[in-house]
PDB file of C-alpha atoms in Angstrom:
ATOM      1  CA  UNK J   1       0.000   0.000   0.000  1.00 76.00           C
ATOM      2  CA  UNK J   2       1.384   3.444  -0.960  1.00 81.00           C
ATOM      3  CA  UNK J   3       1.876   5.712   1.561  1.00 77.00           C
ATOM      4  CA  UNK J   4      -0.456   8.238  -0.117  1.00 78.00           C
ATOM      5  CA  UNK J   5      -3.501   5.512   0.250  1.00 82.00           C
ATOM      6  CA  UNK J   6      -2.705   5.449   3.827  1.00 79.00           C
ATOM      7  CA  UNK J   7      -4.417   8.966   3.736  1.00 73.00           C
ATOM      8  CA  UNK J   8      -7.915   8.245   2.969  1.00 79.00           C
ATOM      9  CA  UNK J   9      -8.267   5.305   5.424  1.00 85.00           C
ATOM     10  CA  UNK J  10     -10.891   5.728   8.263  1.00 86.00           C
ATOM     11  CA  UNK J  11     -10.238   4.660  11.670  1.00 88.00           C
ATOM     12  CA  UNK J  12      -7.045   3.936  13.462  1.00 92.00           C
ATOM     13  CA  UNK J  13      -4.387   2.346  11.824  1.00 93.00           C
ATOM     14  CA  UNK J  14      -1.332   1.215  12.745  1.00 94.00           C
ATOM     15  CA  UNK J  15       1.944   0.142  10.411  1.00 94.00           C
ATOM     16  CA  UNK J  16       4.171  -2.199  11.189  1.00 96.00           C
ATOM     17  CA  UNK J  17       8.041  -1.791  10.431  1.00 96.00           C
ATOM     18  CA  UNK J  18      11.326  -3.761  11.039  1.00 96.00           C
ATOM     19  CA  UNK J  19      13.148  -1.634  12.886  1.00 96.00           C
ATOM     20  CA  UNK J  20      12.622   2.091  14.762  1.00 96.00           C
ATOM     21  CA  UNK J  21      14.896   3.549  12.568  1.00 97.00           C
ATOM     22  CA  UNK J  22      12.493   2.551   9.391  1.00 96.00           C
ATOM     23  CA  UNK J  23       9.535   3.232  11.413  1.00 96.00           C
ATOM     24  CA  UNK J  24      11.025   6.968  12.321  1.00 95.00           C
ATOM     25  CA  UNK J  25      11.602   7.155   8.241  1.00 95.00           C
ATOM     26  CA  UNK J  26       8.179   6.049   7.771  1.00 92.00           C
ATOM     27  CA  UNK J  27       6.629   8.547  10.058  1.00 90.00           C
ATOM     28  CA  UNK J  28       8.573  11.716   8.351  1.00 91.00           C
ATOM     29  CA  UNK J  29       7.687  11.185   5.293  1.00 90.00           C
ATOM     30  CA  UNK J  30       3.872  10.466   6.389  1.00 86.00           C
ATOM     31  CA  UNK J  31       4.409  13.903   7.569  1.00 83.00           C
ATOM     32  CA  UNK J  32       6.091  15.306   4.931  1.00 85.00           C
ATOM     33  CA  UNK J  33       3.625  14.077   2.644  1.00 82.00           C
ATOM     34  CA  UNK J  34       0.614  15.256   4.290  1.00 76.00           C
ATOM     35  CA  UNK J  35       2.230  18.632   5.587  1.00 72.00           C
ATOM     36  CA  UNK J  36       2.598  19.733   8.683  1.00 58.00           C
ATOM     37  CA  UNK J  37      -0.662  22.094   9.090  1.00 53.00           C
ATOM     38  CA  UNK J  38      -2.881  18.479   9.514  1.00 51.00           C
ATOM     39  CA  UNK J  39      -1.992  16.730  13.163  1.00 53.00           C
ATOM     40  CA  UNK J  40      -5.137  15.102  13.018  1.00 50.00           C
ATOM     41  CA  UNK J  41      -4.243  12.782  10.740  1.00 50.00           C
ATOM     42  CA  UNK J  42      -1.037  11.600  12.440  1.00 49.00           C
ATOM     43  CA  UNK J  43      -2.976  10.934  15.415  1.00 70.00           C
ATOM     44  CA  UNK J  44      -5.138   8.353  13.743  1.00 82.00           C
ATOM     45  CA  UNK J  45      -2.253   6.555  12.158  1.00 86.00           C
ATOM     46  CA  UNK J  46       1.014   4.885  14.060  1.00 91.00           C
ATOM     47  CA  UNK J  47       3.995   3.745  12.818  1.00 93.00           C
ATOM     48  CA  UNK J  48       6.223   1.075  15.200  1.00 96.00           C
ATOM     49  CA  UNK J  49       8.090  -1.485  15.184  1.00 96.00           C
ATOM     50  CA  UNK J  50       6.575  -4.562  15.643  1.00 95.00           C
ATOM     51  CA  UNK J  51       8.000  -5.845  19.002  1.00 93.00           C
ATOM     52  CA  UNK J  52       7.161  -2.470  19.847  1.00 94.00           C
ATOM     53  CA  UNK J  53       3.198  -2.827  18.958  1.00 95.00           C
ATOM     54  CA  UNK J  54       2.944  -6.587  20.504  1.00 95.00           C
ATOM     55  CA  UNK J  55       4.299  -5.467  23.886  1.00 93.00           C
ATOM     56  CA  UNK J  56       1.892  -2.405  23.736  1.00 93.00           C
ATOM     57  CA  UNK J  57      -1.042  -4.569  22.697  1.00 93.00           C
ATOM     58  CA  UNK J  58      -0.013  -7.179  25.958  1.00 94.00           C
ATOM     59  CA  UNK J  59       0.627  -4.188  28.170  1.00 92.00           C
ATOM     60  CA  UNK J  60      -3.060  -2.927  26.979  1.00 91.00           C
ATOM     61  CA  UNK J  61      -4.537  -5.933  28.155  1.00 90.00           C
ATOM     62  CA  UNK J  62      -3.565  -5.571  31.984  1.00 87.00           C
ATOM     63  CA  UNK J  63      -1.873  -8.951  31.635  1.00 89.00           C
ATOM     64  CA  UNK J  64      -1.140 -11.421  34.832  1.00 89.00           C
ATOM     65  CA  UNK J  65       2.419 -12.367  33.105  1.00 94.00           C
ATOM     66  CA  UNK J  66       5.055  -9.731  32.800  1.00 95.00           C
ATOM     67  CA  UNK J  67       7.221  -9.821  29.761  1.00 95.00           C
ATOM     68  CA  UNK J  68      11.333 -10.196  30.923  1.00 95.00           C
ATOM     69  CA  UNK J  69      13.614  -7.924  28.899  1.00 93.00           C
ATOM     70  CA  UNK J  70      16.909  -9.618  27.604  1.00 92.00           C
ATOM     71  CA  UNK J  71      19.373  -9.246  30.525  1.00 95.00           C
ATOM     72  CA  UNK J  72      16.511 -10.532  33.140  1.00 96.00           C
ATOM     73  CA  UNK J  73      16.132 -13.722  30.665  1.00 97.00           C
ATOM     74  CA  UNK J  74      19.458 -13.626  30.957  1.00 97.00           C
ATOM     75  CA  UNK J  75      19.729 -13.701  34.688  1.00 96.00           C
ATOM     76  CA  UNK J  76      17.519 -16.701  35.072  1.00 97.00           C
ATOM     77  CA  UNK J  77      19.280 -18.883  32.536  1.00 97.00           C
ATOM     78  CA  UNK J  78      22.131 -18.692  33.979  1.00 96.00           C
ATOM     79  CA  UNK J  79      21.384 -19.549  37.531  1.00 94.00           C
ATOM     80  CA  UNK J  80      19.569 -22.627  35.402  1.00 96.00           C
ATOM     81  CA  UNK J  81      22.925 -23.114  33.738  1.00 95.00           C
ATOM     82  CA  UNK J  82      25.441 -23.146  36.301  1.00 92.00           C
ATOM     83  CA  UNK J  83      23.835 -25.342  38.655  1.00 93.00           C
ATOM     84  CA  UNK J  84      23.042 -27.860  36.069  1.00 92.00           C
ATOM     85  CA  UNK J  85      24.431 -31.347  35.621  1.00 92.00           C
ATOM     86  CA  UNK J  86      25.232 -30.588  32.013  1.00 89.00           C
ATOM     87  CA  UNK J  87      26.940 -27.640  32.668  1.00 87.00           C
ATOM     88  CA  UNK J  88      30.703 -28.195  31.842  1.00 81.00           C
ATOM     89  CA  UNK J  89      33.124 -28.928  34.292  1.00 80.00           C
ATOM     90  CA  UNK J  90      36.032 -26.596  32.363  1.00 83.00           C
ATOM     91  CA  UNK J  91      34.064 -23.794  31.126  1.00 82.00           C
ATOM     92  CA  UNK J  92      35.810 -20.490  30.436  1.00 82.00           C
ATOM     93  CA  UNK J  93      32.914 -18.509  29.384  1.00 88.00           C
ATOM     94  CA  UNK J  94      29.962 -19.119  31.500  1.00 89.00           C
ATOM     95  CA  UNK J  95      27.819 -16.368  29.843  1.00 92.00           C
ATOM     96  CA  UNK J  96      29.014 -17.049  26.654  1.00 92.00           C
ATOM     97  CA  UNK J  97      27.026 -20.445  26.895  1.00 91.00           C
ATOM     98  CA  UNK J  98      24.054 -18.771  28.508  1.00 95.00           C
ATOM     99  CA  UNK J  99      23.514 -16.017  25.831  1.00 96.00           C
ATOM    100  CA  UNK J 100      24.021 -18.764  23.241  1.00 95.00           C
ATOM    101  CA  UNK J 101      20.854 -21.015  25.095  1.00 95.00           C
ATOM    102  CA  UNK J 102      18.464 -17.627  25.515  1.00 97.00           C
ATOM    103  CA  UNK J 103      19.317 -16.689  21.675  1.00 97.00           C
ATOM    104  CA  UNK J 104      18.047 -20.625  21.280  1.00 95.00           C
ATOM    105  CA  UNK J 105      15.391 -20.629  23.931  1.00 96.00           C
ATOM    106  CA  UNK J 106      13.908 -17.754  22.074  1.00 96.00           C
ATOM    107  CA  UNK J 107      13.986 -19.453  18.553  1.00 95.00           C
ATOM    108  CA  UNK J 108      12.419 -22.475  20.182  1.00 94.00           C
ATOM    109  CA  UNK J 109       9.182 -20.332  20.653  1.00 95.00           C
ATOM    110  CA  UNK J 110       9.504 -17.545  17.730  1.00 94.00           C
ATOM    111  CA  UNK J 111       9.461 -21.278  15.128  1.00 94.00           C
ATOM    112  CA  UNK J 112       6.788 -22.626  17.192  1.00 91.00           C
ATOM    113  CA  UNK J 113       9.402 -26.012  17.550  1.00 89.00           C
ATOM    114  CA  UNK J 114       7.976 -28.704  19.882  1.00 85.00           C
ATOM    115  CA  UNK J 115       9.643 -30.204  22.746  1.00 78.00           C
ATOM    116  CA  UNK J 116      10.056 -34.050  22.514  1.00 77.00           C
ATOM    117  CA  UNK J 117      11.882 -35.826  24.250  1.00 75.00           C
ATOM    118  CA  UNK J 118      13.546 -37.818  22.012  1.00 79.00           C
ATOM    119  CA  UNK J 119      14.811 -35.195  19.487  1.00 72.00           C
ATOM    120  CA  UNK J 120      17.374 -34.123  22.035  1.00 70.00           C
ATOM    121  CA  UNK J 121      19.209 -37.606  22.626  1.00 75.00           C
ATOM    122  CA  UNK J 122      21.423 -36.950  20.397  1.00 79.00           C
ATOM    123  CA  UNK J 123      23.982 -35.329  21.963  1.00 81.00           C
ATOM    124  CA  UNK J 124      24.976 -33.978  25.451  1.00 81.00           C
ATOM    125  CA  UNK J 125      24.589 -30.098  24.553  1.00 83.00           C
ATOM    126  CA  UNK J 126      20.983 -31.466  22.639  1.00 86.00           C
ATOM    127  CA  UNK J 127      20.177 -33.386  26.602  1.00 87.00           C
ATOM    128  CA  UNK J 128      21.829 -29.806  28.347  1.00 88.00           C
ATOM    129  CA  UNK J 129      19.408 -27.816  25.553  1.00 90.00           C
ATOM    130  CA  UNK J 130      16.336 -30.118  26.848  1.00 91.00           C
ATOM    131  CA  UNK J 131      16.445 -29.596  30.072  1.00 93.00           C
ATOM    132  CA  UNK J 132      17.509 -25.979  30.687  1.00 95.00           C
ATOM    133  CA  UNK J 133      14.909 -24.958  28.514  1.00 95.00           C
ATOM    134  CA  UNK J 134      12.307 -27.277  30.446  1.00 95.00           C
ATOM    135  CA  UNK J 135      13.527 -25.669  33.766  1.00 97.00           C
ATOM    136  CA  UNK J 136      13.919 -21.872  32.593  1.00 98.00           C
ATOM    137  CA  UNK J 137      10.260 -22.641  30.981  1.00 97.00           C
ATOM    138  CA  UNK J 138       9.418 -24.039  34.932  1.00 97.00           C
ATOM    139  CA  UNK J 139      11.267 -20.808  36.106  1.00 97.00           C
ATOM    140  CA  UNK J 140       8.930 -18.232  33.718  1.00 98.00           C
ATOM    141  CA  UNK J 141       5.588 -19.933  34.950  1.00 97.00           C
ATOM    142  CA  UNK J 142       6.834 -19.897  38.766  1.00 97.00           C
ATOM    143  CA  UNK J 143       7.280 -15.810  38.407  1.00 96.00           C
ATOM    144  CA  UNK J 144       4.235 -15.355  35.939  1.00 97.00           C
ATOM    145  CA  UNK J 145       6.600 -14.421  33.242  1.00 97.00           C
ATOM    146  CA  UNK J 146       7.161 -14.960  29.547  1.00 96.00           C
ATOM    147  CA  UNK J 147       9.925 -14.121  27.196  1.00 96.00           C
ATOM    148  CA  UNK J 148       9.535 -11.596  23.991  1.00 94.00           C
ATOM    149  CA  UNK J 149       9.487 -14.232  21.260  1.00 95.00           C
ATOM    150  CA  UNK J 150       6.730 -16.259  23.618  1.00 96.00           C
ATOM    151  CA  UNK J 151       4.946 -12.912  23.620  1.00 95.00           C
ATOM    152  CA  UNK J 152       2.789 -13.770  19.898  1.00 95.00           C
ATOM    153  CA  UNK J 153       1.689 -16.922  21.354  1.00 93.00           C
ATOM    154  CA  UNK J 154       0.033 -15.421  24.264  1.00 94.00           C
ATOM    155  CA  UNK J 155      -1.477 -12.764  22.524  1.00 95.00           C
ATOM    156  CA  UNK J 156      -2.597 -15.125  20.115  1.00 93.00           C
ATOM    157  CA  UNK J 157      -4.897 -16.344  22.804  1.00 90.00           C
ATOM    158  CA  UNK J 158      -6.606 -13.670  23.650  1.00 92.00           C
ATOM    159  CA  UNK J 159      -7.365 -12.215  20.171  1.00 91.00           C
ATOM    160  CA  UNK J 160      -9.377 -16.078  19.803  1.00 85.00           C
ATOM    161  CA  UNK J 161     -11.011 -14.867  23.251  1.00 86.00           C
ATOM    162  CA  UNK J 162     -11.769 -11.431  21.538  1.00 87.00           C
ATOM    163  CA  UNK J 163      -9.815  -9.649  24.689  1.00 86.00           C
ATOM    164  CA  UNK J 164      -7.482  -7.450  22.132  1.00 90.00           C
ATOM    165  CA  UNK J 165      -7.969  -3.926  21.495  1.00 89.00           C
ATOM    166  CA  UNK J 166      -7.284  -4.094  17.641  1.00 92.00           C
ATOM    167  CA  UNK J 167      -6.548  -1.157  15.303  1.00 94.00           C
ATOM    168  CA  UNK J 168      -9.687  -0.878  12.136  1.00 94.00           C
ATOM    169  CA  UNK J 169      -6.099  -1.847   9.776  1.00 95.00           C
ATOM    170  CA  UNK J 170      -3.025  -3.417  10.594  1.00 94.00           C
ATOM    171  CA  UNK J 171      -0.522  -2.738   8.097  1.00 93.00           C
ATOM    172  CA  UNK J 172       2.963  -4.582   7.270  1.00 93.00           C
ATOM    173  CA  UNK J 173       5.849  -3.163   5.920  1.00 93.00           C
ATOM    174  CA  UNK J 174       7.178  -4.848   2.815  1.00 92.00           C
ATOM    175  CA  UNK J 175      10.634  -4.915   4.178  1.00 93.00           C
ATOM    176  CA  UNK J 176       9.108  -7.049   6.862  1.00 94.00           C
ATOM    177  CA  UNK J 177       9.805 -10.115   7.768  1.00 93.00           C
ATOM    178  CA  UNK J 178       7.512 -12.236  10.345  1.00 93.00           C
ATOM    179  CA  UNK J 179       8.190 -15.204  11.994  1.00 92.00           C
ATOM    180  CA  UNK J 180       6.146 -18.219  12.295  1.00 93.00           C
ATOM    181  CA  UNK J 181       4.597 -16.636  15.164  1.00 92.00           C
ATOM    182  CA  UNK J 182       4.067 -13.521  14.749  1.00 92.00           C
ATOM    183  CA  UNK J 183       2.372 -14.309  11.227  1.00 91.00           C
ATOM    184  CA  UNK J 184      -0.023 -16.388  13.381  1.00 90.00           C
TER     185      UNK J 184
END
């Protein structure tokens, strides 16, 4: 959709971009295009990023789970790690290890992958994979939290229980690219 079009839509709408520094881009030359006399219409049209938008929309919904920003993620992995049988004896890099499971953890739930048992025999950093996310998974439910890439999932369920306050248009950038789910 051209940006011009974007002007003669009713209702709220809100574009989603990759990144703030394209959404930023976007939003000047929305302005720029419609001039600067009109605020109205920028107040009826937004422009974010869209991690940005999902945490708004689960912050909207007064939600019982709290969504954990990186280094707090990072926090409780590592306690996870450390004490864990499958943690390596002669480790150098501790947090190396841990950043490398969270980056993992959180492409386990932004592909939607299940957890089966027997896909992680295979190997003892598959087994160490297995069970620190199973226990930093046990960790996130004990403190009624979730991580960003789990975020869709759960907003997913309330939009089927109609408990979203959704924009009249939802727009997505060309340049973006969704995962599995957030295209759910």
């Amino acid at each position: 959709m051209a940006l011009q079009d974007l002007l003669s839509l009713s209702g709220h709408c809100v574009v989603l971009m990759p990144s703030d520094a394209s959404a930023r881009q976007c939003r000047d030359r929305i302005a720029r295009l419609r001039g600067s006399h009109d605020q109205a219409f920028i107040e009826t049209v937004t422009v974010v990023p869209v991690d940005q938008w999902l945490a708004e929309l689960w912050d909207a919904t007064f939600p019982s789970k709290q969504v954990l920003r990186p280094i707090q993620l990072l926090a409780l992995a590592r306690k996870i790690i450390e004490d864990s049988e499958y943690f390596p004896a002669n480790c150098l890099n501790p947090l190396a290890i841990t950043r490398q499971f969270v980056d993992a953890f959180q492409l386990h739930a932004e592909y939607q992958l299940e957890t089966r048992r027997e896909d992680y025999l295979f190997s003892p950093e598959f087994q160490g994979f297995y069970h620190w996310r199973i226990a930093l998974q046990q960790q996130l439910d004990q403190q009624q939290a979730l991580s960003s890439q789990q975020l869709p999932a759960h907003l997913l369920a309330l939009l089927g229980d109609g408990r979203l306050p959704l924009p009249d248009y939802v727009i997505c950038s060309e340049q973006l690219q969704l995962s599995p789910a957030m295209a759910e």
